[in-house]
mmCIF file of C-alpha atoms in Angstrom:
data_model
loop_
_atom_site.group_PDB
_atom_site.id
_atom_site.type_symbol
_atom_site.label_atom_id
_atom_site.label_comp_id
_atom_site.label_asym_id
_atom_site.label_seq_id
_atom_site.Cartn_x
_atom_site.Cartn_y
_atom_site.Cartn_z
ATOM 1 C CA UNK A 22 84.025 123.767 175.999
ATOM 2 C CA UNK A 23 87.334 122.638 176.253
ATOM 3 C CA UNK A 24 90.196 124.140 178.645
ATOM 4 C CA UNK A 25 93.804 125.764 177.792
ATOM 5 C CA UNK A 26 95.570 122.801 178.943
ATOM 6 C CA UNK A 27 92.822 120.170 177.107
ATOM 7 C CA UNK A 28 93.502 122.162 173.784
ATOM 8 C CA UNK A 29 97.260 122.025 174.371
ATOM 9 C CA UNK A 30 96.981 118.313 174.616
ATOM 10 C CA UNK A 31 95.311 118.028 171.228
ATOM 11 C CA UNK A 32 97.912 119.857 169.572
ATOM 12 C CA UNK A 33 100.923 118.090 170.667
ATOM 13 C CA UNK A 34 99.042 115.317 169.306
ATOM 14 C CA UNK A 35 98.457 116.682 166.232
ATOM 15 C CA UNK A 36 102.269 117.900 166.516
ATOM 16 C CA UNK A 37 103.106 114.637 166.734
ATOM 17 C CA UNK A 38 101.337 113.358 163.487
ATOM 18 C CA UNK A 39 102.067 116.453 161.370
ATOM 19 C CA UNK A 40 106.295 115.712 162.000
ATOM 20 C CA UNK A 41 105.449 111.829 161.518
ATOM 21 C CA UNK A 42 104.041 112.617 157.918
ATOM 22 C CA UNK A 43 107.027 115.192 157.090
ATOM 23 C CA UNK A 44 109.420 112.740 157.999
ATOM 24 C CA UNK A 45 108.128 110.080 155.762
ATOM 25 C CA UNK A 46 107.463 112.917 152.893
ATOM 26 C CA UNK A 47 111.384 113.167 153.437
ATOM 27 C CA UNK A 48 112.205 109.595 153.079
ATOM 28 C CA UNK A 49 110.512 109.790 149.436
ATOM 29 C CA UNK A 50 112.144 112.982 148.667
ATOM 30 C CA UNK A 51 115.171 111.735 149.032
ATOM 31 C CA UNK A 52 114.350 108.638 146.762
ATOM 32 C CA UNK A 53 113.524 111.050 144.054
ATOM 33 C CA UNK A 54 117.621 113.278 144.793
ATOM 34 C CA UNK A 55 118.939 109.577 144.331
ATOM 35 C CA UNK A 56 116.614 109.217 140.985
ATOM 36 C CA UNK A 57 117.721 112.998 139.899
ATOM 37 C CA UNK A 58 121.448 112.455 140.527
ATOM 38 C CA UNK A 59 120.832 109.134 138.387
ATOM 39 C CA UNK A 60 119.641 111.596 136.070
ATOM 40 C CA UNK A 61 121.064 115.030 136.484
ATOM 41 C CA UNK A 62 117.883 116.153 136.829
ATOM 42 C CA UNK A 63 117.282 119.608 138.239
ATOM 43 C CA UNK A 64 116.502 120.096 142.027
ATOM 44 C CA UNK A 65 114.628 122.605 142.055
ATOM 45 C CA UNK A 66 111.523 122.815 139.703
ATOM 46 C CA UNK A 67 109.151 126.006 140.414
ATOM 47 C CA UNK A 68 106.472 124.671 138.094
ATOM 48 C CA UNK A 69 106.184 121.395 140.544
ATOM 49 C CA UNK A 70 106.057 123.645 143.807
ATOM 50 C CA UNK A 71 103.702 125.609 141.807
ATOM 51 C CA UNK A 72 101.249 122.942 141.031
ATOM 52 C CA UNK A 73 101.411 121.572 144.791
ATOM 53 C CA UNK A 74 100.782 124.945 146.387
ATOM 54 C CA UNK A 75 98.126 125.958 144.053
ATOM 55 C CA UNK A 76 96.168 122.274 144.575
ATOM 56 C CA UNK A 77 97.014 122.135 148.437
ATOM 57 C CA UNK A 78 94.952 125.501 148.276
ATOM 58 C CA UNK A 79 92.284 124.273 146.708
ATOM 59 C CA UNK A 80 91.743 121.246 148.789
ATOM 60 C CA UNK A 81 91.593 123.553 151.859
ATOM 61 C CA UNK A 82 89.503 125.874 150.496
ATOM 62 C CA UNK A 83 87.213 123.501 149.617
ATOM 63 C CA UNK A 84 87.076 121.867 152.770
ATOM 64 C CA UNK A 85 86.498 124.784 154.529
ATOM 65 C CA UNK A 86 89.837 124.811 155.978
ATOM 66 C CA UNK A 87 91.156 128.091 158.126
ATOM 67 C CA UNK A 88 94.891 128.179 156.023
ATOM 68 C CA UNK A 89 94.540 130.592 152.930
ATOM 69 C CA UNK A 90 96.788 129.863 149.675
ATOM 70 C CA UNK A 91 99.351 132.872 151.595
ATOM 71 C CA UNK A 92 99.488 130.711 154.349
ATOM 72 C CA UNK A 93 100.204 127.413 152.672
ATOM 73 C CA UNK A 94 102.945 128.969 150.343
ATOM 74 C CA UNK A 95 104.561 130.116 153.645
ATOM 75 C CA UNK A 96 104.411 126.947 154.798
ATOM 76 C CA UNK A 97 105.683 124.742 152.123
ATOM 77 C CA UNK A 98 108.188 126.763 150.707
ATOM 78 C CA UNK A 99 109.886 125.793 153.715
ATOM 79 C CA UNK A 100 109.054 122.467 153.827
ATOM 80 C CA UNK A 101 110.695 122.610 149.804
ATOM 81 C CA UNK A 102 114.039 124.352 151.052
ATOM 82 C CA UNK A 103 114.392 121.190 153.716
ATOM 83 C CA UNK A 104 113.111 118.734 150.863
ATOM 84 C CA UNK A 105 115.565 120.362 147.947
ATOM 85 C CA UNK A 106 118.534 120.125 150.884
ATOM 86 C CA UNK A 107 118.238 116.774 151.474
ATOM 87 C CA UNK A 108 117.865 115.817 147.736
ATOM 88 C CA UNK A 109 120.994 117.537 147.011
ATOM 89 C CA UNK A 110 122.646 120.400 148.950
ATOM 90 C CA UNK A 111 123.536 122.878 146.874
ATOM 91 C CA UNK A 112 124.996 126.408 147.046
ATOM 92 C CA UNK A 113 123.064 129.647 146.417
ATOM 93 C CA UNK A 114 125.398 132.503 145.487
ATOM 94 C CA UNK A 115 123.326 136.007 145.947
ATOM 95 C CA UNK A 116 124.274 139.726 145.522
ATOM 96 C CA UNK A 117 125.699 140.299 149.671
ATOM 97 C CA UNK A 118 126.308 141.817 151.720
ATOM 98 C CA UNK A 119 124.514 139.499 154.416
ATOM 99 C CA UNK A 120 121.048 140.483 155.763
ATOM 100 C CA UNK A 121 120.740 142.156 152.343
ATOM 101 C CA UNK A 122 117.264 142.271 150.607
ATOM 102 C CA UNK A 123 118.670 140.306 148.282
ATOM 103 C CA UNK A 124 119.872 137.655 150.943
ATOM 104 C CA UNK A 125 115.969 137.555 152.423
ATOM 105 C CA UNK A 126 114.790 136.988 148.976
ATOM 106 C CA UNK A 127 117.038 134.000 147.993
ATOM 107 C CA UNK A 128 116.306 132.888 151.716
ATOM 108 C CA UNK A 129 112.365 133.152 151.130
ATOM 109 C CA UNK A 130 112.752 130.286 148.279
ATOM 110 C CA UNK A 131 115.461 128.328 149.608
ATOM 111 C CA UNK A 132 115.098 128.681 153.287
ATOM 112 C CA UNK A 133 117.504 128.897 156.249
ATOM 113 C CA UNK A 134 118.690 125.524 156.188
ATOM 114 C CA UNK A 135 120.963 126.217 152.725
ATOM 115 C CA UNK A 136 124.484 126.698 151.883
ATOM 116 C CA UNK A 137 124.153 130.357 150.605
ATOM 117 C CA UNK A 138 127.508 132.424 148.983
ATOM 118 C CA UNK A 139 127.432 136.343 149.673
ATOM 119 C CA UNK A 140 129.060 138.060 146.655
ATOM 120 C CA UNK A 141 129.858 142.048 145.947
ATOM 121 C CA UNK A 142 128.679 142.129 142.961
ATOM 122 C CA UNK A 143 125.794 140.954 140.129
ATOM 123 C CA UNK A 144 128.885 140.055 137.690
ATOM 124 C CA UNK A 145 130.592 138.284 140.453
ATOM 125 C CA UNK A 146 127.171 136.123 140.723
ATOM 126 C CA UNK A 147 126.989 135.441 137.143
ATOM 127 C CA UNK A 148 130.887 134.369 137.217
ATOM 128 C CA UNK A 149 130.611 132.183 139.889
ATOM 129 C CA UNK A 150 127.253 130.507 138.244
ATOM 130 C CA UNK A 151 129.150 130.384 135.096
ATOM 131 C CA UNK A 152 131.783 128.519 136.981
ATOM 132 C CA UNK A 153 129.814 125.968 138.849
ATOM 133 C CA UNK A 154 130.496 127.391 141.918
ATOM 134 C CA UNK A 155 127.285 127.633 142.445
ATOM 135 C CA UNK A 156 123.674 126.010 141.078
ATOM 136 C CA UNK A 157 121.690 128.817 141.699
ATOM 137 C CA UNK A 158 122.008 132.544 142.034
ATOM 138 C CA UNK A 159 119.533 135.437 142.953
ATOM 139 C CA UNK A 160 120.340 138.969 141.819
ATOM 140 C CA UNK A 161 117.585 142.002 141.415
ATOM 141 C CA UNK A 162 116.369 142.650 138.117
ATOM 142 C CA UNK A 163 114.072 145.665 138.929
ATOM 143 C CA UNK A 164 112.498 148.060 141.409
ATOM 144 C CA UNK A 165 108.868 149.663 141.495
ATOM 145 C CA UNK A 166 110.001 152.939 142.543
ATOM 146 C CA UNK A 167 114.010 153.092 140.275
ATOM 147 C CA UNK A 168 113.544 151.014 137.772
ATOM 148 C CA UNK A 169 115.522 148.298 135.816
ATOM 149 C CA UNK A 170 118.894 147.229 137.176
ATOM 150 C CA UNK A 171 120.863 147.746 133.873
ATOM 151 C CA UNK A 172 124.122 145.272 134.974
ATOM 152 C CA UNK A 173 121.626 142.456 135.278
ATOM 153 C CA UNK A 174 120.005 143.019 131.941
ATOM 154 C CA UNK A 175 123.638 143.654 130.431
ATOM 155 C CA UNK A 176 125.074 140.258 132.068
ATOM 156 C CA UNK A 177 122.128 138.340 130.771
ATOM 157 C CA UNK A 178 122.694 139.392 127.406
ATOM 158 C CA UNK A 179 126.454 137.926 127.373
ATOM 159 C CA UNK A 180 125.733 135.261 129.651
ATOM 160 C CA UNK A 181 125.129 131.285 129.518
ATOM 161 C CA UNK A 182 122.923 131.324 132.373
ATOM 162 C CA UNK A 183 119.068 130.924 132.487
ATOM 163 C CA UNK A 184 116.177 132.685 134.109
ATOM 164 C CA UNK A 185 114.353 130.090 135.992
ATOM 165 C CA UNK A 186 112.440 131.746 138.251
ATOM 166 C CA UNK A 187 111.255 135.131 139.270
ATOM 167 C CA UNK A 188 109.867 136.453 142.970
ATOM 168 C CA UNK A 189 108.911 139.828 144.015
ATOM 169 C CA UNK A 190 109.541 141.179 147.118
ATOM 170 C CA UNK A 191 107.697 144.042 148.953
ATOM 171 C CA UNK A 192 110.698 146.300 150.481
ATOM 172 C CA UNK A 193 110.091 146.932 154.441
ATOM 173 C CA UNK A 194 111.961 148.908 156.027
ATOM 174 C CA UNK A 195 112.778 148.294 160.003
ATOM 175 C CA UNK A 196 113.608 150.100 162.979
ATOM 176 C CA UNK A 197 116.193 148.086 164.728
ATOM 177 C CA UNK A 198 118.317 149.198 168.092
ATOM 178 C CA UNK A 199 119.423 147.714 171.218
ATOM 179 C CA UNK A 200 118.759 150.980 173.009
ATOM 180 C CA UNK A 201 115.803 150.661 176.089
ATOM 181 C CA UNK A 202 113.998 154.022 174.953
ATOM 182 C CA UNK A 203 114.017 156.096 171.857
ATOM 183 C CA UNK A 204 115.532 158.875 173.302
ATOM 184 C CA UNK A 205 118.541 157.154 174.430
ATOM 185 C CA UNK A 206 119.101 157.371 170.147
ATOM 186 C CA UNK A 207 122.108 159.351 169.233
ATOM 187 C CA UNK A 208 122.850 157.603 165.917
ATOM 188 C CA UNK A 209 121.249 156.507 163.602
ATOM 189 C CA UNK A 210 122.452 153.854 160.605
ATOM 190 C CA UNK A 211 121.833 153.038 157.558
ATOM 191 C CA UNK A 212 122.036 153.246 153.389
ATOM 192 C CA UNK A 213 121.723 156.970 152.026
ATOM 193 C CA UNK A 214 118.024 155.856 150.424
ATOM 194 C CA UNK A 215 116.866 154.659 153.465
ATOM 195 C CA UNK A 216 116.676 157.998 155.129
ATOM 196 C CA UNK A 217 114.791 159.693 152.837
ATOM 197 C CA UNK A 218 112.364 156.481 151.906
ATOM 198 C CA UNK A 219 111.800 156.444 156.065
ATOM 199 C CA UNK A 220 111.370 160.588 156.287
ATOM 200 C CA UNK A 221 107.928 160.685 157.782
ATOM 201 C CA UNK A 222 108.669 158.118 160.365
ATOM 202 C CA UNK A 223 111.531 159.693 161.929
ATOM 203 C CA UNK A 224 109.911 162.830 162.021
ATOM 204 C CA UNK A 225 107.186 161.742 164.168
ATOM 205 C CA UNK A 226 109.639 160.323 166.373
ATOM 206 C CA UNK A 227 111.463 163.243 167.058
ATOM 207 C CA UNK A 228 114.664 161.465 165.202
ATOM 208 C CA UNK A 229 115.170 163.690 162.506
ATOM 209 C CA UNK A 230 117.316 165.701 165.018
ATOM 210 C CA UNK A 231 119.396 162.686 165.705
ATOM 211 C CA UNK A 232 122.675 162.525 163.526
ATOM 212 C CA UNK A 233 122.077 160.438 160.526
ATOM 213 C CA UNK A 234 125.126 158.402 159.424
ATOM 214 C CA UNK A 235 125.072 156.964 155.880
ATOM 215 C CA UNK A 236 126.629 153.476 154.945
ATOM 216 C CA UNK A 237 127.193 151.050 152.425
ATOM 217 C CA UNK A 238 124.032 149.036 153.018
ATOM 218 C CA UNK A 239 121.353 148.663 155.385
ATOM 219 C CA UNK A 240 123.043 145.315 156.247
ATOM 220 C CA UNK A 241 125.970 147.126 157.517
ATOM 221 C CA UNK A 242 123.949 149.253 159.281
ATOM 222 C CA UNK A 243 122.648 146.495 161.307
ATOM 223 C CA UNK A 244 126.426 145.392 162.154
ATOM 224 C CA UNK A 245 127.031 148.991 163.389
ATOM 225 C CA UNK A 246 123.770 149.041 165.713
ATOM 226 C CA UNK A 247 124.664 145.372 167.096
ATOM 227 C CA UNK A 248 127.459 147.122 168.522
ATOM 228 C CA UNK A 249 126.198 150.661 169.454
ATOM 229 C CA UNK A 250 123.486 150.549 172.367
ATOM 230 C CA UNK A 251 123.239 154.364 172.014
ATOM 231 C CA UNK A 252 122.188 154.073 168.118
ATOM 232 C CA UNK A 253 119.269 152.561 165.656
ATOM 233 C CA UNK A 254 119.657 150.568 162.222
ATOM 234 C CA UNK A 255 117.391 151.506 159.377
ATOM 235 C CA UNK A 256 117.857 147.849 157.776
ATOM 236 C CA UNK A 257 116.105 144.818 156.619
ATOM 237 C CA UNK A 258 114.685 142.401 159.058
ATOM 238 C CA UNK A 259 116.357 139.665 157.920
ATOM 239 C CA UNK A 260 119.831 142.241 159.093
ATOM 240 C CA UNK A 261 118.254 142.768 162.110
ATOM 241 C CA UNK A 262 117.423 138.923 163.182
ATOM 242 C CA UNK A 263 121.119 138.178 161.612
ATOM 243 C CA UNK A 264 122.698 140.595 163.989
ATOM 244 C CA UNK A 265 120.448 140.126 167.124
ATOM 245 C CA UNK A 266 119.406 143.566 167.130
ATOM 246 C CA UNK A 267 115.814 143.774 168.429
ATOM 247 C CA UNK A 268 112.980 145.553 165.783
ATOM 248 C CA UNK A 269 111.641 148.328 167.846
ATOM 249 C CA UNK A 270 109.093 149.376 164.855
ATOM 250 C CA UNK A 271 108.636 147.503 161.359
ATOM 251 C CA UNK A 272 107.328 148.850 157.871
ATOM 252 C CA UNK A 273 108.606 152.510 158.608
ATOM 253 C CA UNK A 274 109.092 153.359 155.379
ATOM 254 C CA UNK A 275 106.616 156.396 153.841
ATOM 255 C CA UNK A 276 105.125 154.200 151.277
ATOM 256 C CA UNK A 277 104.254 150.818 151.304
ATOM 257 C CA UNK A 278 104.091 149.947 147.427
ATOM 258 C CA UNK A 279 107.368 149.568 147.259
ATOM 259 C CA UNK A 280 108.903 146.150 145.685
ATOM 260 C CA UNK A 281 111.466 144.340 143.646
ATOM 261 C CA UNK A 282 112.119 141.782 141.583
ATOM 262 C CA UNK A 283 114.366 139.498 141.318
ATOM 263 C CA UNK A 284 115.419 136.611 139.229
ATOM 264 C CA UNK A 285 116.525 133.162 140.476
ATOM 265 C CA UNK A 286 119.413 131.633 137.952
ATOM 266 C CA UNK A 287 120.458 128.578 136.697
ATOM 267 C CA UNK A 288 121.680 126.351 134.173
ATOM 268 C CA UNK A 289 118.478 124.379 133.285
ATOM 269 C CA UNK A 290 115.047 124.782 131.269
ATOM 270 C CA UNK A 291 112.132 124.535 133.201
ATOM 271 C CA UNK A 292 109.021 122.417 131.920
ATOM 272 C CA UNK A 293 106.036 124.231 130.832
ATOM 273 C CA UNK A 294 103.419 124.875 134.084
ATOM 274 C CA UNK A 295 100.409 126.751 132.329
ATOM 275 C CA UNK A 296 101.253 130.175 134.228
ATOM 276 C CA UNK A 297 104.723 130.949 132.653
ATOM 277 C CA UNK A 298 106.675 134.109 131.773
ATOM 278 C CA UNK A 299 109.661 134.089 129.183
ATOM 279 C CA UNK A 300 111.931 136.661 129.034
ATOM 280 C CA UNK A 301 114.084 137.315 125.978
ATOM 281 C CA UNK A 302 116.399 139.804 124.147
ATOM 282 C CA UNK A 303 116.224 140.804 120.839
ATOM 283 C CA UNK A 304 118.832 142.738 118.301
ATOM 284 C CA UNK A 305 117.145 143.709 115.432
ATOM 285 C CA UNK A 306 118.327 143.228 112.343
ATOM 286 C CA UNK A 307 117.244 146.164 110.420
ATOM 287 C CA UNK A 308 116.936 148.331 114.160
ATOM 288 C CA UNK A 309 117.795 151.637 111.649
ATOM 289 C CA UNK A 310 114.531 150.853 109.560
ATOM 290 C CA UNK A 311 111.344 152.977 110.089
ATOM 291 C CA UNK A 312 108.799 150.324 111.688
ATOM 292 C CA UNK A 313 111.647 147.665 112.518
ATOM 293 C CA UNK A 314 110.511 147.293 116.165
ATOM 294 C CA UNK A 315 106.611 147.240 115.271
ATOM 295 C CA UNK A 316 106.824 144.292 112.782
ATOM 296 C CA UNK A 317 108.926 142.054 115.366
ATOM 297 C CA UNK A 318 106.078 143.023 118.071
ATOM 298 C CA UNK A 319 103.183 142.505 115.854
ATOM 299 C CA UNK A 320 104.099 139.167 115.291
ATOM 300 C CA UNK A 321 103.193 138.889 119.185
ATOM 301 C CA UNK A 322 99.948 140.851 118.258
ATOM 302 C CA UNK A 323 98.636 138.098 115.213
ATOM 303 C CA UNK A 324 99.610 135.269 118.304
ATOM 304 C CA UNK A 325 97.788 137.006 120.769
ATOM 305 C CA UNK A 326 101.049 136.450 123.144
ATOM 306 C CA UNK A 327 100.438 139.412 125.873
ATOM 307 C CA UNK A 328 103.803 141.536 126.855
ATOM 308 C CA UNK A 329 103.965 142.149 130.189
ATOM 309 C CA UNK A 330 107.693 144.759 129.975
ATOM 310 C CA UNK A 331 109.876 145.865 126.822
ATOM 311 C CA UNK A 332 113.165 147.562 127.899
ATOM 312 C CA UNK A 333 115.433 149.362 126.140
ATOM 313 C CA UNK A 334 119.155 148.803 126.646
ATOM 314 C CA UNK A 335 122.023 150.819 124.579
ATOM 315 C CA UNK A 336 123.626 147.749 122.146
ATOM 316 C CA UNK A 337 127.751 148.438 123.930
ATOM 317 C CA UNK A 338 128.825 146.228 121.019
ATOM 318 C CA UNK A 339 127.635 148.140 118.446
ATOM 319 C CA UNK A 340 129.219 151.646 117.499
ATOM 320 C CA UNK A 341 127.020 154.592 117.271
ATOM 321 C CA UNK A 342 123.412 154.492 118.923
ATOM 322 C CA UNK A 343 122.188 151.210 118.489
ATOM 323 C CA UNK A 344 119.723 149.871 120.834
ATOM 324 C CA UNK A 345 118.641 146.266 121.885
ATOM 325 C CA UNK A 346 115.602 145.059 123.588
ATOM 326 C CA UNK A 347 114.336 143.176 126.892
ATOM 327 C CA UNK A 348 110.664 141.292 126.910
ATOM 328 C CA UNK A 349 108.871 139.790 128.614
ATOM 329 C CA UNK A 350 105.865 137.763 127.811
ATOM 330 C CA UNK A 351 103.339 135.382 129.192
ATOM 331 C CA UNK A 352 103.834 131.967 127.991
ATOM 332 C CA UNK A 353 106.232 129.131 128.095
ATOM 333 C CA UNK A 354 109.135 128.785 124.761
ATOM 334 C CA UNK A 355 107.926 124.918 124.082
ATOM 335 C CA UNK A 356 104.366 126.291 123.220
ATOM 336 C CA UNK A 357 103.985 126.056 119.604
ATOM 337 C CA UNK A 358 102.764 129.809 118.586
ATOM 338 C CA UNK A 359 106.196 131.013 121.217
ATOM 339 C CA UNK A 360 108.235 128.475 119.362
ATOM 340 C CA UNK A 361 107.130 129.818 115.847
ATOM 341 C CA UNK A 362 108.122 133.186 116.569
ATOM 342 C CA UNK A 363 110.905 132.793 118.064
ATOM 343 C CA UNK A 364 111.874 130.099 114.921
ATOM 344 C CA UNK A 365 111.265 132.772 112.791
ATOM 345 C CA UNK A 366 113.393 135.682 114.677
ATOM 346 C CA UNK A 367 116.321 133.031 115.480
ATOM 347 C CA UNK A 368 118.804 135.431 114.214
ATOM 348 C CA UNK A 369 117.604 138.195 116.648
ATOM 349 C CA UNK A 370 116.744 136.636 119.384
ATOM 350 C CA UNK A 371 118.325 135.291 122.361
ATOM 351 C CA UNK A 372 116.054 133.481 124.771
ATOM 352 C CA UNK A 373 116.888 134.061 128.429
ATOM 353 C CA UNK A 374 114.156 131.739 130.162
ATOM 354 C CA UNK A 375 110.935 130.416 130.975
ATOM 355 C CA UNK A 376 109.569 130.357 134.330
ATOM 356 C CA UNK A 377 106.510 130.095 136.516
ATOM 357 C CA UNK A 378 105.206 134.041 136.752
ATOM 358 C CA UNK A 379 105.502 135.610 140.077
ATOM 359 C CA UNK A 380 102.980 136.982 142.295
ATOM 360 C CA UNK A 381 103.224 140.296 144.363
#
């Protein structure tokens, strides 16, 4: 049986191998930025990180090994982030404020080490991508418990920018103050939503009698509680690590399915990985006719192509009440039966992207 201190001694040894390998994984990742640049290939290629999480995860589970395929995605998306940063830095523009939940999602892909641009607005994230101000950009696309986020689907439909990746995002709520007890809480902070997603919670805690003050964003919130010892933040805990207020209680909210999506944006075409989603928008042609809609989709039907989401979105260039459509669908647009539709529909449809499908 071996002691603390004997154990201890085996790790730092192991701790010593583990940052010998990374650093030589780095000196051939940055062999393969020089070969991209050469190139203009794309950094970032979620069908590669894909295939190296999903065979790293196999190979421990096989061996018997204690990490989980949770536990290596953790794990190497970070090392990716560091690996994609020294390849070739690039900027990641994201719907702000700061300590948003957008800001932890691009952060959960890209990591800490990147150059990240908070923006005000979706449009002002499409602009700046549309600009080259940017390579990437993360805005939300849809929530379990709202719904679609209808400026995302509209900008997609005018914009040159590409779906290349999706990621969803369970939505925790934290409890975040720098006061010593509860009861020393006079304020509370944060969004309007967050109060009533977090009811239950504060009512247990007696803080439903505690004035509630509504902001901007749960980000903001955290700001205000940084500098406020007799109040709490209702914020993300990205916010409250940003703004070094200490998490007194996480996952307060009432309900714990809770989760968005969001989509990761660029100006490339991702290769085909085997697990892919494409996403496109169609105007019909004949949208007026009785059955227009059902002959597009049974098209899908005869290629046994499964939908996965069709959205509705009022056509604003259109005059009276025309409609167009959002899809998605499992499968990749270089496989031949996607390719044949979508050959066949070219007139009506505009194809947004193909990426690796998300897990929740």
């Amino acid at each position: 049986m071996k002691t603390l201190e004997e154990c201890r001694e085996i790790i730092d040894a192991l701790d010593n191998e583990v940052i010998q390998l990374l650093n030589r994984r780095m000196e051939v990742v940055r062999r393969v930025g020089e070969i991209k640049h050469q190139n203009n290939g794309a950094v970032y290629r979620p069908e590669r990180e894909k295939a190296i999480v999903d065979r790293l995860s196999k190979l421990s589970h096989d061996a018997g090994g204690l990490l989980n395929a949770q536990a290596i995605e953790a794990i190497f998306l970070e090392i990716f982030a560091v690996a994609r940063n020294l390849e070739l830095p690039e900027k990641i523009a994201y719907l702000g404020p700061e300590g948003s939940f957008t800001h932890q999602a691009a952060e959960s892909r890209f990591g800490a080490m990147s150059d990240y641009l908070s923006l005000g607005s979706i449009d002002a994230v499409f602009k700046t991508l549309e600009a080259s101000r940017a390579k990437f950009g993360v805005v939300p696309i849809e929530n379990s418990r709202d719904g679609v986020v209808g400026e995302t689907l509209d900008l997609l439909g005018k914009s040159s920018v590409k779906i290349v990746a999706e990621l969803y995002m369970p939505i925790h709520m934290a409890f975040a103050s720098k006061a010593e007890k509860v009861h020393h809480i006079k304020r509370i902070y944060s969004k309007d939503k967050g109060f009533g997603q977090c009811r239950e919670f504060l009512q247990e805690h007696g803080l439903d009698r505690v004035e509630h003050i509504p902001v901007e964003s749960t980000a903001k919130a955290a700001v205000l509680a940084s500098k406020d010892p007799e109040s709490a933040a209702i914020c993300s805990h990205i916010a409250a690590k940003l703004y070094g207020v200490p998490t007194l209680f996480e996952n307060i909210e009432d309900t714990h399915n809770n989760a968005t999506r969001f989509f990761i944006l660029s100006d490339f075409k991702n290769a085909p990985s085997g697990q892919d989603k494409t996403s496109i928008l169609v105007r019909l042609k004949d949208a007026q006719e009785s059955g227009a809609l059902f002959h597009f989709l049974e098209d899908f039907n005869k290629a046994r192509i499964n939908l996965s989401k069709i959205e509705s979105r009022p056509a604003r260039d259109n005059e009276g009440f025309g409609y167009w459509f959002f899809i998605d669908f499992f499968g990749h647009i270089d496989e031949e039966k996607v390719n044949e539709i979508m050959v066949k529909h070219t007139d009506e449809v505009t194809w947004l992207g193909s990426y690796v499908k998300g897990e929740l």
